[in-house]
Amino acid sequence: AKAAGRNTFQFFTKSMNETVSRRMHIEQALRQAIKRQEFILHYQPVVSLDTGEIIGAEALIRWQHPDKGLIYPDSFIEIAEEAGLIEPIGQWVIEQACTDLRLWHDLGMKIQVAVNVSSRQCKQTSQTPIKDIIKKALKVNNISPSSLKVEITESSLMDNSEEMMTTLQDIRSLGVAIYMDDFGTGYSSLSYLKHFPIDVMKIDRSFIAGSIDDKTDASLVEAVVLIGHSLSLKLVGEGIETKQHYDYLRSLGCDYGQGYFISKPIESTALIALCQHVDNP
Ligand code: C2E
Ligand code: CA
Ligand code: CA
Ligand code: CA
């Protein structure tokens, strides 16, 4: 039994060491990526389900790794958060999104941009509080606060409620609206909707995906639209992959939509081309 125990222990520490060294390697690479500016933003169009018009875009970060190619955020955001690197990365996202927005507005595009913000960027003790980063990025690029949106996941509201509340109020006092992302996945109570300064709810794509075949998912989507509207919130349906999803959400009176059926996340230049194509068919 003792030998088996030791083997188990050795096995365990070996795999743990591997995980730790892999993490450390990614952390180190992330630090370099920040210095070498290896990040890029893709933008996924958000449309009005009523008119089909593109009203905005969500900024989604990618890491353009010199050897490994394009790396998606699910592979590095969590590590960046745990390594304390999400603040500089998040600051870059806000600044880059505002720079791109300035260009779009100069080209006559009537469009807004939403940035994803992690709860670890919302610490009141940060060297540069996020509200100051946002305020400056808006000012430098001469952008109206109503053109910028901040997306925060439902689960990150629970991380440190008091601090989140204060930070979200600070951001909102600038005139920047708050979107609650991935709604329905965070196990939060409905009282969060009442207490937090939320303007828009994004219905998680897992419910949209299930809504066509699964009665429970469909009921949930319908209930979320009703709750949202009764609280005077706007709703975005995420992960619209088919015309069926699109038509269904539209029939429920869901305000906005995004998903592969409308467009995948694309580079700024492609978004510009898409908007010009729509403006001058
Ligand atoms: P999210 O905020 O929920 O973003 C939506 C994700 O769903 C994106 O994945 C997008 O490409 C994908 N998506 C959009 N439409 C569809 C669809 O029709 N079907 C399917 N299956 N997927 C769709 P992505 O870009 O890989 O981003 C993953 C997550 O990484 C994001 O989820 C967000 O939580 C996080 N993230 C992205 N950019 C940032 C950032 O700048 N900062 C932070 N803190 N997190 C970010
Ligand atoms: Ca989001
Ligand atoms: Ca989402
Ligand atoms: Ca998500």
Coordinates of C-alpha atoms and ligand atoms in Angstrom, one line a residue:
A1 CA 0.0 0.0 0.0
K2 CA 2.9 2.2 0.8
A3 CA 4.6 1.6 -2.5
A4 CA 1.3 2.3 -4.4
G5 CA 0.9 5.4 -2.4
R6 CA 4.4 6.6 -3.4
N7 CA 3.8 5.8 -7.0
T8 CA 0.6 7.7 -7.0
F9 CA 2.4 10.6 -5.3
Q10 CA 5.2 10.5 -7.9
F11 CA 2.7 10.3 -10.7
F12 CA 0.8 13.2 -9.3
T13 CA 3.8 15.5 -8.8
K14 CA 5.1 14.7 -12.2
S15 CA 2.0 15.8 -13.9
M16 CA 1.7 18.7 -11.6
N17 CA 5.2 19.8 -12.5
E18 CA 4.4 19.5 -16.1
T19 CA 1.3 21.7 -15.7
V20 CA 3.3 24.2 -13.6
S21 CA 6.1 24.4 -16.1
R22 CA 3.7 24.7 -19.1
R23 CA 2.0 27.6 -17.3
M24 CA 5.3 29.3 -16.5
H25 CA 6.3 28.9 -20.1
I26 CA 3.0 30.5 -21.3
E27 CA 3.4 33.3 -18.7
Q28 CA 6.8 34.1 -19.9
A29 CA 5.6 34.1 -23.5
L30 CA 2.7 36.4 -22.5
R31 CA 5.1 38.9 -20.9
Q32 CA 7.0 39.0 -24.2
A33 CA 3.8 39.2 -26.2
I34 CA 2.9 42.3 -24.2
K35 CA 6.3 43.9 -24.8
R36 CA 6.3 43.0 -28.5
Q37 CA 2.7 43.9 -29.0
E38 CA 1.7 40.5 -30.4
F39 CA -2.0 40.9 -29.7
I40 CA -4.7 41.8 -32.3
L41 CA -8.4 42.5 -32.1
H42 CA -11.0 40.9 -34.2
Y43 CA -14.5 42.3 -34.3
Q44 CA -17.8 40.5 -34.5
P45 CA -20.7 42.5 -35.9
V46 CA -23.8 43.0 -33.7
V47 CA -27.0 43.7 -35.6
S48 CA -30.4 45.0 -34.8
L49 CA -32.7 42.0 -35.2
D50 CA -35.4 44.5 -36.2
T51 CA -33.6 46.1 -39.1
G52 CA -30.7 43.8 -39.8
E53 CA -28.4 46.8 -39.6
I54 CA -24.9 46.5 -38.0
I55 CA -25.1 48.7 -34.9
G56 CA -21.9 47.6 -33.2
A57 CA -19.1 45.1 -32.9
E58 CA -17.6 43.1 -30.1
A59 CA -13.8 43.3 -29.7
L60 CA -12.3 39.8 -29.3
I61 CA -8.6 39.5 -28.6
R62 CA -6.2 37.1 -30.4
W63 CA -2.6 36.4 -29.8
Q64 CA -0.5 36.4 -33.0
H65 CA 2.2 34.1 -31.9
P66 CA 5.4 34.3 -34.0
D67 CA 5.7 30.5 -34.3
K68 CA 2.4 29.1 -33.2
G69 CA 0.1 31.4 -35.3
L70 CA -3.2 32.7 -34.1
I71 CA -4.0 31.8 -30.5
Y72 CA -7.6 32.2 -29.2
P73 CA -8.4 33.8 -25.9
D74 CA -9.7 30.7 -24.2
S75 CA -6.1 29.4 -24.3
F76 CA -4.5 32.4 -22.6
I77 CA -6.9 34.8 -20.8
E78 CA -7.2 32.7 -17.7
I79 CA -3.4 32.3 -17.4
A80 CA -3.0 36.0 -18.0
E81 CA -5.5 36.7 -15.2
E82 CA -3.7 34.4 -12.7
A83 CA -0.3 35.8 -13.6
G84 CA -1.4 39.3 -13.0
L85 CA -1.0 40.2 -16.7
I86 CA -4.6 40.9 -17.5
E87 CA -4.3 44.6 -16.5
P88 CA -1.8 45.6 -19.2
I89 CA -3.5 43.3 -21.8
G90 CA -6.9 44.7 -20.9
Q91 CA -5.6 48.3 -21.1
W92 CA -4.2 47.6 -24.6
V93 CA -7.7 46.2 -25.6
I94 CA -9.5 49.3 -24.5
E95 CA -7.0 51.6 -26.2
Q96 CA -6.9 49.6 -29.5
A97 CA -10.7 49.4 -29.6
C98 CA -11.0 53.1 -29.2
T99 CA -8.3 53.8 -31.8
D100 CA -10.2 51.5 -34.3
L101 CA -13.5 53.1 -33.3
R102 CA -12.1 56.6 -34.1
L103 CA -11.1 55.4 -37.6
W104 CA -14.5 53.8 -38.2
H105 CA -16.3 57.0 -37.1
D106 CA -14.0 59.1 -39.4
L107 CA -15.1 56.8 -42.3
G108 CA -18.7 57.6 -41.4
M109 CA -19.6 54.3 -39.8
K110 CA -22.3 54.7 -37.2
I111 CA -21.1 51.9 -34.9
Q112 CA -20.4 51.1 -31.3
V113 CA -17.8 48.9 -29.8
A114 CA -18.0 46.5 -26.9
V115 CA -14.9 45.4 -25.0
N116 CA -14.6 42.4 -22.6
V117 CA -13.4 43.2 -19.2
S118 CA -12.2 40.6 -16.6
S119 CA -13.1 41.0 -12.9
R120 CA -9.4 41.3 -12.2
Q121 CA -9.2 44.5 -14.2
C122 CA -11.8 46.0 -11.9
K123 CA -9.8 46.2 -8.6
Q124 CA -10.3 49.5 -6.9
T125 CA -6.6 49.3 -5.8
S126 CA -5.2 49.1 -9.3
Q127 CA -2.4 51.5 -10.1
T128 CA -4.5 52.9 -12.9
P129 CA -8.2 52.3 -12.2
I130 CA -10.0 51.0 -15.2
K131 CA -12.3 54.0 -15.2
D132 CA -9.3 56.3 -15.8
I133 CA -8.0 54.0 -18.6
I134 CA -11.4 54.2 -20.3
K135 CA -11.7 58.0 -19.7
K136 CA -8.3 58.6 -21.2
A137 CA -8.9 56.3 -24.2
L138 CA -12.2 58.1 -25.0
K139 CA -10.6 61.5 -24.6
V140 CA -7.5 60.8 -26.7
N141 CA -9.6 59.5 -29.5
N142 CA -12.4 62.0 -29.1
I143 CA -15.1 59.4 -28.7
S144 CA -18.5 59.8 -27.1
P145 CA -18.8 57.5 -24.1
S146 CA -22.1 56.2 -25.5
S147 CA -20.1 54.5 -28.3
L148 CA -18.2 52.3 -25.9
K149 CA -19.7 49.3 -24.0
V150 CA -18.1 47.2 -21.3
E151 CA -18.9 43.5 -21.2
I152 CA -18.6 41.8 -17.9
T153 CA -19.5 38.1 -17.3
E154 CA -22.3 37.2 -15.0
S155 CA -19.9 35.0 -13.0
S156 CA -17.3 37.8 -12.5
L157 CA -19.9 39.9 -10.8
M158 CA -19.8 37.3 -8.0
D159 CA -16.1 37.4 -7.6
N160 CA -16.0 40.5 -5.4
S161 CA -19.5 42.0 -5.5
E162 CA -18.7 45.2 -3.4
E163 CA -15.7 46.1 -5.5
M164 CA -17.4 45.2 -8.8
M165 CA -20.4 47.4 -7.9
T166 CA -18.2 50.4 -7.2
T167 CA -16.1 49.9 -10.4
L168 CA -19.2 49.4 -12.6
Q169 CA -20.8 52.5 -11.1
D170 CA -17.6 54.4 -11.9
I171 CA -17.5 53.2 -15.5
R172 CA -21.2 53.9 -15.9
S173 CA -20.8 57.4 -14.5
L174 CA -18.6 58.1 -17.5
G175 CA -21.6 57.4 -19.7
V176 CA -20.3 53.9 -20.8
A177 CA -23.0 51.2 -20.7
I178 CA -22.5 47.9 -19.0
Y179 CA -23.4 44.6 -20.7
M180 CA -23.9 41.4 -18.7
D181 CA -22.2 38.7 -20.7
D182 CA -23.0 35.0 -20.9
F183 CA -26.3 35.5 -19.0
G184 CA -27.7 32.3 -17.6
T185 CA -24.3 30.5 -17.0
G186 CA -23.2 32.2 -13.8
Y187 CA -25.7 30.8 -11.3
S188 CA -26.4 34.2 -10.0
S189 CA -29.7 35.1 -8.6
L190 CA -32.1 37.5 -10.3
S191 CA -31.4 40.1 -7.6
Y192 CA -28.0 40.7 -9.3
L193 CA -30.0 42.2 -12.2
K194 CA -31.7 44.6 -9.8
H195 CA -28.6 45.6 -7.8
F196 CA -25.9 45.9 -10.4
P197 CA -25.9 48.8 -12.9
I198 CA -26.6 46.7 -16.0
D199 CA -27.9 48.1 -19.3
V200 CA -27.9 45.1 -21.6
M201 CA -28.0 41.3 -21.1
K202 CA -26.3 39.0 -23.5
I203 CA -28.1 35.6 -23.6
D204 CA -25.4 32.9 -23.6
R205 CA -25.1 31.0 -26.8
S206 CA -25.7 27.6 -25.1
F207 CA -29.3 28.5 -24.7
I208 CA -29.7 29.8 -28.2
A209 CA -28.0 26.6 -29.6
G210 CA -30.5 24.5 -27.6
S211 CA -33.6 26.6 -28.2
I212 CA -34.6 25.0 -31.5
D213 CA -34.7 21.4 -30.2
D214 CA -34.9 21.7 -26.5
K215 CA -38.1 23.0 -24.9
T216 CA -36.4 23.9 -21.7
D217 CA -33.8 26.0 -23.4
A218 CA -36.5 27.7 -25.5
S219 CA -38.5 28.5 -22.3
L220 CA -35.4 30.0 -20.7
V221 CA -34.6 32.2 -23.7
E222 CA -38.2 33.4 -23.7
A223 CA -38.2 34.0 -20.0
V224 CA -34.9 35.9 -20.2
V225 CA -36.2 38.2 -22.9
L226 CA -39.4 38.9 -20.8
I227 CA -37.4 39.5 -17.6
G228 CA -34.9 41.8 -19.4
H229 CA -37.5 43.9 -21.1
S230 CA -39.6 44.2 -17.9
L231 CA -36.5 45.6 -16.3
S232 CA -36.1 48.0 -19.2
L233 CA -32.9 46.3 -20.3
K234 CA -31.9 45.5 -23.9
L235 CA -31.0 42.0 -25.0
V236 CA -28.4 40.6 -27.3
G237 CA -28.8 37.0 -28.5
E238 CA -25.3 35.4 -28.8
G239 CA -24.2 32.5 -31.0
I240 CA -26.8 32.9 -33.8
E241 CA -25.6 30.1 -36.1
T242 CA -28.6 29.6 -38.4
K243 CA -31.5 31.5 -39.9
Q244 CA -33.8 29.6 -37.6
H245 CA -32.0 31.0 -34.6
Y246 CA -32.2 34.5 -36.1
D247 CA -35.9 34.3 -36.9
Y248 CA -36.7 32.8 -33.5
L249 CA -34.9 35.5 -31.5
R250 CA -36.4 38.1 -33.7
S251 CA -39.9 36.7 -33.2
L252 CA -39.4 37.0 -29.4
G253 CA -38.5 40.7 -29.7
C254 CA -34.9 40.2 -28.7
D255 CA -33.2 43.5 -29.6
Y256 CA -29.8 42.6 -31.0
G257 CA -28.0 39.5 -32.3
Q258 CA -24.5 38.2 -33.1
G259 CA -23.2 34.9 -34.3
Y260 CA -21.6 33.1 -37.2
F261 CA -24.9 33.3 -39.2
I262 CA -24.4 37.0 -39.3
S263 CA -20.6 37.1 -39.3
K264 CA -17.6 35.5 -37.7
P265 CA -15.2 37.9 -35.8
I266 CA -13.2 39.7 -38.5
E267 CA -10.4 42.2 -38.8
S268 CA -11.1 45.9 -38.7
T269 CA -10.5 46.3 -42.4
A270 CA -13.0 43.5 -43.2
L271 CA -15.6 45.2 -40.9
I272 CA -15.1 48.4 -42.7
A273 CA -15.6 46.7 -46.0
L274 CA -18.7 44.9 -44.7
C275 CA -20.3 48.2 -43.5
Q276 CA -19.5 50.0 -46.8
H277 CA -21.1 47.1 -48.7
V278 CA -24.2 47.4 -46.5
D279 CA -24.3 51.2 -46.9
N280 CA -23.9 51.1 -50.7
P281 CA -25.4 47.8 -51.9
Ligands
C2E1 P1 -17.4 35.8 -25.2 O1 -17.2 37.2 -24.7 O2 -18.7 35.1 -24.8 O3 -17.3 36.0 -26.8 C1 -18.0 35.2 -27.7 C2 -17.2 34.0 -28.2 O4 -18.1 33.2 -29.0 C3 -16.1 34.4 -29.1 O5 -15.0 33.5 -29.0 C4 -16.7 34.3 -30.5 O6 -15.8 34.1 -31.5 C5 -17.6 33.1 -30.3 N1 -18.8 33.1 -31.2 C6 -19.4 34.1 -31.8 N2 -20.4 33.7 -32.6 C7 -20.5 32.4 -32.4 C8 -21.4 31.4 -33.0 O7 -22.3 31.7 -33.7 N3 -21.1 30.1 -32.6 C9 -20.1 29.7 -31.8 N4 -19.9 28.5 -31.5 N5 -19.2 30.7 -31.2 C10 -19.4 32.0 -31.6 P2 -13.5 33.9 -28.8 O8 -13.2 35.1 -29.6 O9 -12.7 32.7 -28.9 O10 -13.5 34.4 -27.3 C11 -13.7 33.5 -26.2 C12 -13.9 34.3 -24.9 O11 -12.6 34.9 -24.5 C13 -14.9 35.4 -24.9 O12 -16.2 34.9 -24.8 C14 -14.4 36.2 -23.7 O13 -14.9 35.7 -22.5 C15 -12.9 36.0 -23.8 N6 -12.3 37.2 -24.4 C16 -12.2 37.6 -25.7 N7 -11.5 38.8 -25.8 C17 -11.3 39.2 -24.6 C18 -10.6 40.4 -24.0 O14 -10.2 41.3 -24.8 N8 -10.5 40.4 -22.7 C19 -11.0 39.5 -21.9 N9 -10.9 39.6 -20.5 N10 -11.6 38.4 -22.3 C20 -11.7 38.2 -23.6
CA2 CA -18.3 39.0 -24.5
CA3 CA -20.7 35.8 -24.3
CA4 CA -18.2 33.1 -23.1

